[in-house]
Amino acid sequence: MTSSRANVPAGVGRRCLQYFLDEMLVMVLLFVPVALGIIAFTPIGRSTVAFVKGVFLGYCFLAMLAGILLHTWWPWRHDGQTPAMRWLGLRIVTTTGEPPPLRAYVVRQFLVVVDGFAWGLVGVVLMLATRHHQRLGDLVAGTLVVRTR
């Protein structure tokens, strides 16, 4: 890793804030159309509860899919940055400072299952314990999150 400003590892607090902001963005962007759909199409009567349950499950599925796309495809196509990373001046790079391949983003996202265990505690502990503030997904994928400013 070179010593340029662009390769300074991002702090744990900023990374946690970035993840929270990205997830809130997904939830808000999905909530508005789902809420409008519920208002417009909710049947009146006995089937209302079943309908709302179905909508909730659909919402959960869409949120999961949107989260996967946001953390894999989006940064791969947008210079290693999710929307919140751009706002906070962060970027995903390989340990050599290069743009990661799509495979690295997929590995990072797959290992969110482990990093997210106990409400993200595993990922936070790993970021605090590693020199470049890497979570398990970063370590396995050979990536790190750096500051861009």
Protein backbone atom coordinates (compact mmCIF):
# COMPACT_ATOMS: atom_id res chain seq x y z
CA MET A 1 0.00 0.00 0.00
CA THR A 2 1.41 3.38 -0.94
CA SER A 3 1.50 6.31 1.44
CA SER A 4 -0.72 8.68 -0.56
CA ARG A 5 -3.68 10.34 1.14
CA ALA A 6 -6.06 8.19 -0.92
CA ASN A 7 -4.81 5.05 0.81
CA VAL A 8 -5.34 6.12 4.42
CA PRO A 9 -7.66 3.50 5.94
CA ALA A 10 -11.08 4.79 6.92
CA GLY A 11 -11.87 4.90 10.61
CA VAL A 12 -14.28 2.47 12.23
CA GLY A 13 -16.81 5.16 13.17
CA ARG A 14 -16.98 6.55 9.65
CA ARG A 15 -17.39 3.04 8.22
CA CYS A 16 -20.24 2.29 10.62
CA LEU A 17 -21.92 5.59 9.72
CA GLN A 18 -21.52 4.83 6.02
CA TYR A 19 -23.14 1.42 6.38
CA PHE A 20 -26.02 2.89 8.40
CA LEU A 21 -26.61 5.66 5.82
CA ASP A 22 -26.55 3.22 2.89
CA GLU A 23 -29.04 0.92 4.62
CA MET A 24 -31.33 3.84 5.49
CA LEU A 25 -31.19 4.98 1.85
CA VAL A 26 -32.34 1.54 0.72
CA MET A 27 -35.13 1.44 3.30
CA VAL A 28 -36.44 4.92 2.44
CA LEU A 29 -36.28 4.37 -1.32
CA LEU A 30 -38.22 1.13 -0.95
CA PHE A 31 -40.61 2.37 1.73
CA VAL A 32 -42.27 5.11 -0.33
CA PRO A 33 -43.44 2.93 -3.25
CA VAL A 34 -44.42 0.08 -0.92
CA ALA A 35 -46.41 2.43 1.32
CA LEU A 36 -48.18 3.93 -1.69
CA GLY A 37 -48.91 0.44 -2.99
CA ILE A 38 -50.41 -0.59 0.33
CA ILE A 39 -52.59 2.50 0.42
CA ALA A 40 -53.74 2.02 -3.16
CA PHE A 41 -54.24 -1.74 -3.25
CA THR A 42 -55.06 -2.96 0.28
CA PRO A 43 -58.29 -4.94 0.15
CA ILE A 44 -60.93 -4.17 2.75
CA GLY A 45 -62.04 -7.10 4.89
CA ARG A 46 -60.61 -10.38 6.12
CA SER A 47 -57.84 -10.58 3.56
CA THR A 48 -56.25 -7.31 4.72
CA VAL A 49 -53.94 -9.00 7.25
CA ALA A 50 -52.80 -11.63 4.74
CA PHE A 51 -52.21 -8.91 2.15
CA VAL A 52 -50.13 -6.78 4.52
CA LYS A 53 -48.09 -9.86 5.56
CA GLY A 54 -47.41 -10.60 1.90
CA VAL A 55 -46.38 -7.02 1.25
CA PHE A 56 -44.08 -7.08 4.28
CA LEU A 57 -42.38 -10.28 3.07
CA GLY A 58 -42.05 -8.78 -0.40
CA TYR A 59 -40.57 -5.62 1.11
CA CYS A 60 -38.02 -7.68 3.08
CA PHE A 61 -37.02 -9.57 -0.06
CA LEU A 62 -36.66 -6.35 -2.08
CA ALA A 63 -34.65 -4.72 0.72
CA MET A 64 -32.28 -7.70 0.83
CA LEU A 65 -31.87 -7.66 -2.95
CA ALA A 66 -31.36 -3.89 -3.01
CA GLY A 67 -28.76 -4.17 -0.23
CA ILE A 68 -26.84 -6.82 -2.15
CA LEU A 69 -26.88 -4.69 -5.30
CA LEU A 70 -25.90 -1.57 -3.36
CA HIS A 71 -22.83 -3.24 -1.85
CA THR A 72 -21.71 -5.28 -4.88
CA TRP A 73 -22.81 -3.94 -8.27
CA TRP A 74 -23.06 -0.25 -7.33
CA PRO A 75 -19.48 0.25 -6.06
CA TRP A 76 -18.11 -1.97 -8.83
CA ARG A 77 -19.71 0.39 -11.38
CA HIS A 78 -19.14 3.64 -9.43
CA ASP A 79 -15.42 3.83 -8.67
CA GLY A 80 -15.55 1.72 -5.50
CA GLN A 81 -18.17 3.86 -3.78
CA THR A 82 -21.72 3.43 -2.56
CA PRO A 83 -23.78 6.64 -2.29
CA ALA A 84 -22.91 7.07 1.41
CA MET A 85 -19.24 6.36 0.70
CA ARG A 86 -19.26 9.21 -1.81
CA TRP A 87 -20.93 11.54 0.74
CA LEU A 88 -18.40 10.61 3.44
CA GLY A 89 -15.29 10.48 1.24
CA LEU A 90 -14.64 6.72 1.34
CA ARG A 91 -13.68 4.20 -1.34
CA ILE A 92 -13.12 0.44 -1.56
CA VAL A 93 -9.74 -0.55 -3.02
CA THR A 94 -7.59 -3.66 -3.08
CA THR A 95 -4.73 -3.90 -0.60
CA THR A 96 -2.47 -2.66 -3.42
CA GLY A 97 -4.67 0.40 -4.02
CA GLU A 98 -6.27 -0.83 -7.25
CA PRO A 99 -10.00 -0.99 -8.06
CA PRO A 100 -11.35 -4.37 -6.89
CA PRO A 101 -12.84 -6.87 -9.35
CA LEU A 102 -16.53 -7.75 -9.06
CA ARG A 103 -15.57 -11.02 -7.36
CA ALA A 104 -14.08 -9.08 -4.43
CA TYR A 105 -17.33 -7.15 -3.93
CA VAL A 106 -19.31 -10.40 -4.00
CA VAL A 107 -16.99 -11.98 -1.40
CA ARG A 108 -17.27 -8.89 0.83
CA GLN A 109 -21.06 -8.98 0.63
CA PHE A 110 -21.29 -12.73 1.20
CA LEU A 111 -19.25 -12.40 4.40
CA VAL A 112 -21.53 -9.66 5.74
CA VAL A 113 -23.43 -12.63 7.18
CA VAL A 114 -20.48 -13.26 9.51
CA ASP A 115 -19.50 -9.61 10.00
CA GLY A 116 -23.09 -8.71 10.80
CA PHE A 117 -23.46 -11.35 13.50
CA ALA A 118 -24.62 -9.95 16.86
CA TRP A 119 -25.84 -6.72 15.24
CA GLY A 120 -22.50 -6.09 13.55
CA LEU A 121 -20.36 -6.65 16.61
CA VAL A 122 -18.12 -9.20 14.85
CA GLY A 123 -17.34 -6.74 12.05
CA VAL A 124 -16.71 -3.86 14.45
CA VAL A 125 -14.39 -5.95 16.64
CA LEU A 126 -12.43 -7.09 13.58
CA MET A 127 -12.15 -3.52 12.30
CA LEU A 128 -10.86 -2.40 15.70
CA ALA A 129 -8.41 -5.32 15.86
CA THR A 130 -6.89 -5.02 12.38
CA ARG A 131 -4.29 -2.48 11.33
CA HIS A 132 -6.24 -1.23 8.31
CA HIS A 133 -9.68 -1.48 9.98
CA GLN A 134 -10.73 -4.45 7.85
CA ARG A 135 -13.68 -6.66 8.58
CA LEU A 136 -13.68 -10.36 7.62
CA GLY A 137 -15.13 -9.61 4.18
CA ASP A 138 -12.26 -7.20 3.48
CA LEU A 139 -9.61 -9.62 4.74
CA VAL A 140 -10.85 -12.51 2.58
CA ALA A 141 -11.51 -10.33 -0.50
CA GLY A 142 -8.17 -8.52 -0.21
CA THR A 143 -9.81 -5.10 0.06
CA LEU A 144 -9.88 -2.16 2.40
CA VAL A 145 -11.90 1.01 2.72
CA VAL A 146 -9.84 4.18 2.39
CA ARG A 147 -10.46 7.88 2.80
CA THR A 148 -10.59 9.96 -0.36
CA ARG A 149 -10.32 13.33 1.40
